[in-house]
XYZ file of C-alpha atoms in Angstrom:
258
model
C -5.907 -20.114 35.649
C -5.188 -18.369 32.360
C -5.482 -14.588 32.278
C -8.677 -14.106 30.230
C -10.847 -16.656 32.115
C -9.529 -15.274 35.390
C -10.342 -11.689 34.386
C -13.805 -12.741 33.251
C -14.457 -14.544 36.543
C -13.229 -11.644 38.705
C -15.260 -9.111 36.720
C -18.373 -11.223 37.061
C -17.712 -11.528 40.799
C -17.248 -7.763 41.238
C -20.446 -6.983 39.360
C -22.357 -9.638 41.313
C -21.509 -7.942 44.622
C -24.441 -5.635 43.964
C -27.161 -8.293 43.604
C -29.872 -5.845 42.565
C -27.830 -4.339 39.728
C -26.614 -7.794 38.707
C -30.201 -9.012 38.448
C -31.435 -5.976 36.526
C -28.358 -5.721 34.277
C -26.910 -9.212 33.705
C -23.679 -8.920 31.715
C -22.415 -12.508 31.650
C -22.850 -12.846 27.892
C -21.309 -9.399 27.408
C -18.191 -10.402 29.335
C -18.074 -13.739 27.563
C -17.196 -12.108 24.241
C -14.641 -9.641 25.644
C -11.062 -9.987 24.361
C -9.401 -8.038 27.200
C -6.733 -6.663 24.856
C -5.710 -3.892 27.258
C -5.347 -6.231 30.212
C -3.271 -8.637 28.144
C -0.980 -5.799 27.054
C -0.478 -4.585 30.626
C 0.255 -8.011 32.067
C 2.626 -8.836 29.202
C 4.640 -5.657 29.794
C 4.656 -6.378 33.528
C 5.758 -9.990 33.079
C 8.632 -9.097 30.774
C 9.932 -6.485 33.215
C 9.819 -8.397 36.479
C 6.705 -6.786 37.942
C 4.721 -8.684 40.557
C 2.052 -10.650 38.680
C -0.710 -10.102 41.258
C -0.185 -6.352 41.334
C -0.277 -6.263 37.542
C -3.467 -8.324 37.520
C -5.247 -5.864 39.833
C -4.255 -2.990 37.535
C -5.332 -4.966 34.466
C -8.728 -5.567 36.044
C -9.042 -1.846 36.734
C -8.331 -0.855 33.132
C -10.878 -3.360 31.836
C -13.574 -2.005 34.156
C -12.732 1.480 32.901
C -12.961 0.271 29.296
C -16.355 -1.289 30.009
C -17.535 2.053 31.427
C -16.457 3.916 28.287
C -18.306 1.409 26.095
C -21.524 1.940 28.040
C -21.244 5.683 27.428
C -20.025 5.313 23.824
C -23.097 3.362 22.803
C -25.315 6.158 24.106
C -23.290 8.823 22.288
C -23.340 6.764 19.088
C -26.997 5.693 19.357
C -25.698 2.152 18.937
C -27.980 -0.816 19.602
C -25.255 -3.394 18.914
C -22.091 -4.201 20.845
C -20.041 -7.387 20.502
C -22.761 -8.853 18.258
C -25.298 -8.468 21.042
C -27.777 -5.865 22.216
C -25.889 -2.951 23.720
C -26.584 -1.846 27.277
C -28.588 1.144 26.039
C -30.660 -1.210 23.897
C -31.364 -3.429 26.893
C -32.064 -0.759 29.489
C -32.221 2.642 27.779
C -29.901 5.625 27.571
C -30.433 6.870 31.111
C -29.586 3.536 32.714
C -26.580 3.022 30.403
C -25.132 6.396 31.422
C -25.752 5.829 35.121
C -24.365 2.294 35.025
C -21.326 3.598 33.165
C -20.814 6.020 36.068
C -21.014 3.104 38.504
C -18.319 1.324 36.503
C -16.096 4.419 36.524
C -16.320 4.498 40.321
C -15.681 0.741 40.518
C -12.597 1.143 38.320
C -11.219 3.839 40.632
C -11.803 1.578 43.634
C -10.183 -1.363 41.879
C -6.982 0.438 40.870
C -6.253 1.227 44.514
C -5.768 -2.495 45.066
C -2.362 -2.095 43.414
C -1.374 -0.206 46.587
C 0.670 2.087 44.366
C 0.059 5.793 44.789
C 1.784 6.612 41.510
C -0.134 3.940 39.609
C -3.379 5.383 40.984
C -2.330 8.891 39.967
C -1.550 7.658 36.462
C -4.931 5.944 36.301
C -6.727 9.147 37.289
C -4.869 10.966 34.504
C -5.964 8.208 32.127
C -9.622 8.649 33.102
C -9.380 12.417 32.689
C -7.653 12.182 29.297
C -10.138 9.604 28.017
C -13.145 11.694 29.054
C -11.517 14.783 27.527
C -11.038 12.936 24.240
C -14.679 11.860 24.162
C -15.796 15.406 24.965
C -13.648 16.912 22.212
C -14.920 14.332 19.753
C -18.493 15.352 20.448
C -17.875 19.106 20.508
C -15.104 19.358 17.932
C -15.588 16.543 15.437
C -19.277 15.638 15.650
C -21.289 18.789 16.127
C -19.283 20.909 13.693
C -16.743 18.853 11.693
C -15.633 21.778 9.551
C -13.264 21.621 6.622
C -10.741 23.833 8.448
C -9.729 21.007 10.806
C -6.242 19.583 10.302
C -5.322 15.918 10.442
C -3.292 16.393 13.624
C -6.353 17.766 15.434
C -8.323 14.678 14.471
C -5.478 12.406 15.591
C -5.175 14.264 18.901
C -8.780 13.383 19.731
C -8.133 9.717 18.881
C -5.054 9.663 21.102
C -7.145 10.942 23.969
C -10.193 8.705 23.662
C -8.309 5.473 22.911
C -4.577 6.020 23.267
C -4.759 6.994 26.938
C -5.913 3.523 28.010
C -3.103 1.856 26.071
C -0.587 4.368 27.463
C -1.610 3.353 30.977
C -1.065 -0.309 30.109
C 2.505 0.233 28.914
C 3.554 2.756 31.592
C 1.775 1.604 34.756
C 3.933 -1.524 35.337
C 6.977 0.729 35.718
C 5.305 2.560 38.620
C 4.561 -0.582 40.593
C 7.592 -2.281 42.082
C 10.456 -1.620 39.677
C 12.956 1.228 39.737
C 13.577 2.772 36.329
C 14.462 6.312 35.182
C 11.505 8.631 34.721
C 12.436 8.996 31.049
C 11.841 5.263 30.561
C 8.386 5.501 32.095
C 7.467 8.420 29.842
C 8.824 6.617 26.792
C 6.809 3.494 27.580
C 3.691 5.603 28.002
C 4.379 7.188 24.627
C 4.637 3.767 22.995
C 1.228 2.841 24.402
C -0.264 6.163 23.314
C 0.784 5.652 19.698
C -0.252 1.984 19.810
C -3.697 3.058 20.969
C -3.846 5.599 18.157
C -3.025 2.849 15.644
C -5.725 0.662 17.213
C -8.292 3.458 16.878
C -7.350 4.196 13.261
C -7.692 0.499 12.407
C -11.113 0.482 14.076
C -12.118 3.595 12.108
C -11.030 1.953 8.842
C -13.101 -1.121 9.681
C -16.055 1.170 10.401
C -15.854 2.349 6.775
C -14.976 -0.935 5.089
C -16.586 -3.571 7.306
C -20.075 -4.974 7.703
C -22.149 -4.978 10.871
C -22.292 -8.765 10.996
C -18.505 -9.022 11.073
C -17.835 -5.987 13.248
C -20.311 -6.880 15.954
C -21.558 -3.279 15.928
C -23.111 -0.911 13.350
C -20.968 -0.276 10.255
C -20.180 3.202 8.907
C -21.550 4.619 12.133
C -19.053 7.513 12.214
C -20.218 8.870 8.878
C -23.879 8.339 9.696
C -23.510 10.080 13.055
C -21.587 12.983 11.516
C -18.303 12.161 13.291
C -15.033 12.974 11.531
C -12.231 10.395 11.895
C -8.716 10.247 10.473
C -9.590 7.773 7.663
C -12.602 9.898 6.687
C -10.410 13.000 6.733
C -7.954 11.361 4.317
C -10.823 10.121 2.153
C -12.137 13.673 1.925
C -8.774 14.787 0.561
C -8.534 11.914 -1.900
C -12.031 12.544 -3.278
C -11.724 16.338 -2.960
C -15.000 16.519 -1.110
C -16.076 18.337 2.033
C -17.215 16.242 4.966
C -20.829 17.161 4.319
C -20.504 16.232 0.633
C -18.947 12.898 1.562
C -21.659 12.184 4.103
C -24.469 13.206 1.740
C -23.063 11.010 -1.032
C -22.932 7.989 1.282
C -26.416 8.517 2.655
C -27.816 8.981 -0.838
C -26.337 5.640 -1.952
C -27.658 3.752 1.078
C -31.155 5.121 0.526
C -31.337 4.119 -3.148
């Protein structure tokens, strides 16, 4: 079976093991539109470096469960009713349930990653979870509640590396902790490649948030500006227009309300 259908089937099976939650929170349509980009990256790196395919698959499944958990929490933080062109989990069940179910998924991801039977891979995964949660926390405290004009671009990028880059870094480094012997410097370098790839992915997503439309994005457009969240593209736009973040946000909101 090809990777994406197999991932979708295994995820559906794992979620169905709790019949009560599966009945109250059916996610079949949600999984049906998932691209599984992170899993595909991890398994591709593993395949090209002689890593056992089944071990890589178990790790790929773990990272996708983790990603699903972060989306459940993100939609609450962003007050988003739309995800993958469908009602978000918070829209379906409310904020409280979305947060709690996200916690269930975090725990399920931790359980899943142990199926790799690699202590070092599990350790790396725990670091990934911690870094991702740290990035989300800093975004809320540092860039959303008080996005002051004294922030530098590198500070904004550091948050993006944490909230998105960490998952990609796991995908490019984890295969080298499974059943291959390589110098530690190679592992660190591969993790760095994933970190910067994840940063690029996040920046592209932030650009689409500004330039795209909700119908094409599958989620609300310009949500960062509306929700008072500073991103790298918005930071650069501030400099180009010589406006403060508040001026930029006020100008956008004024235009949308005309």
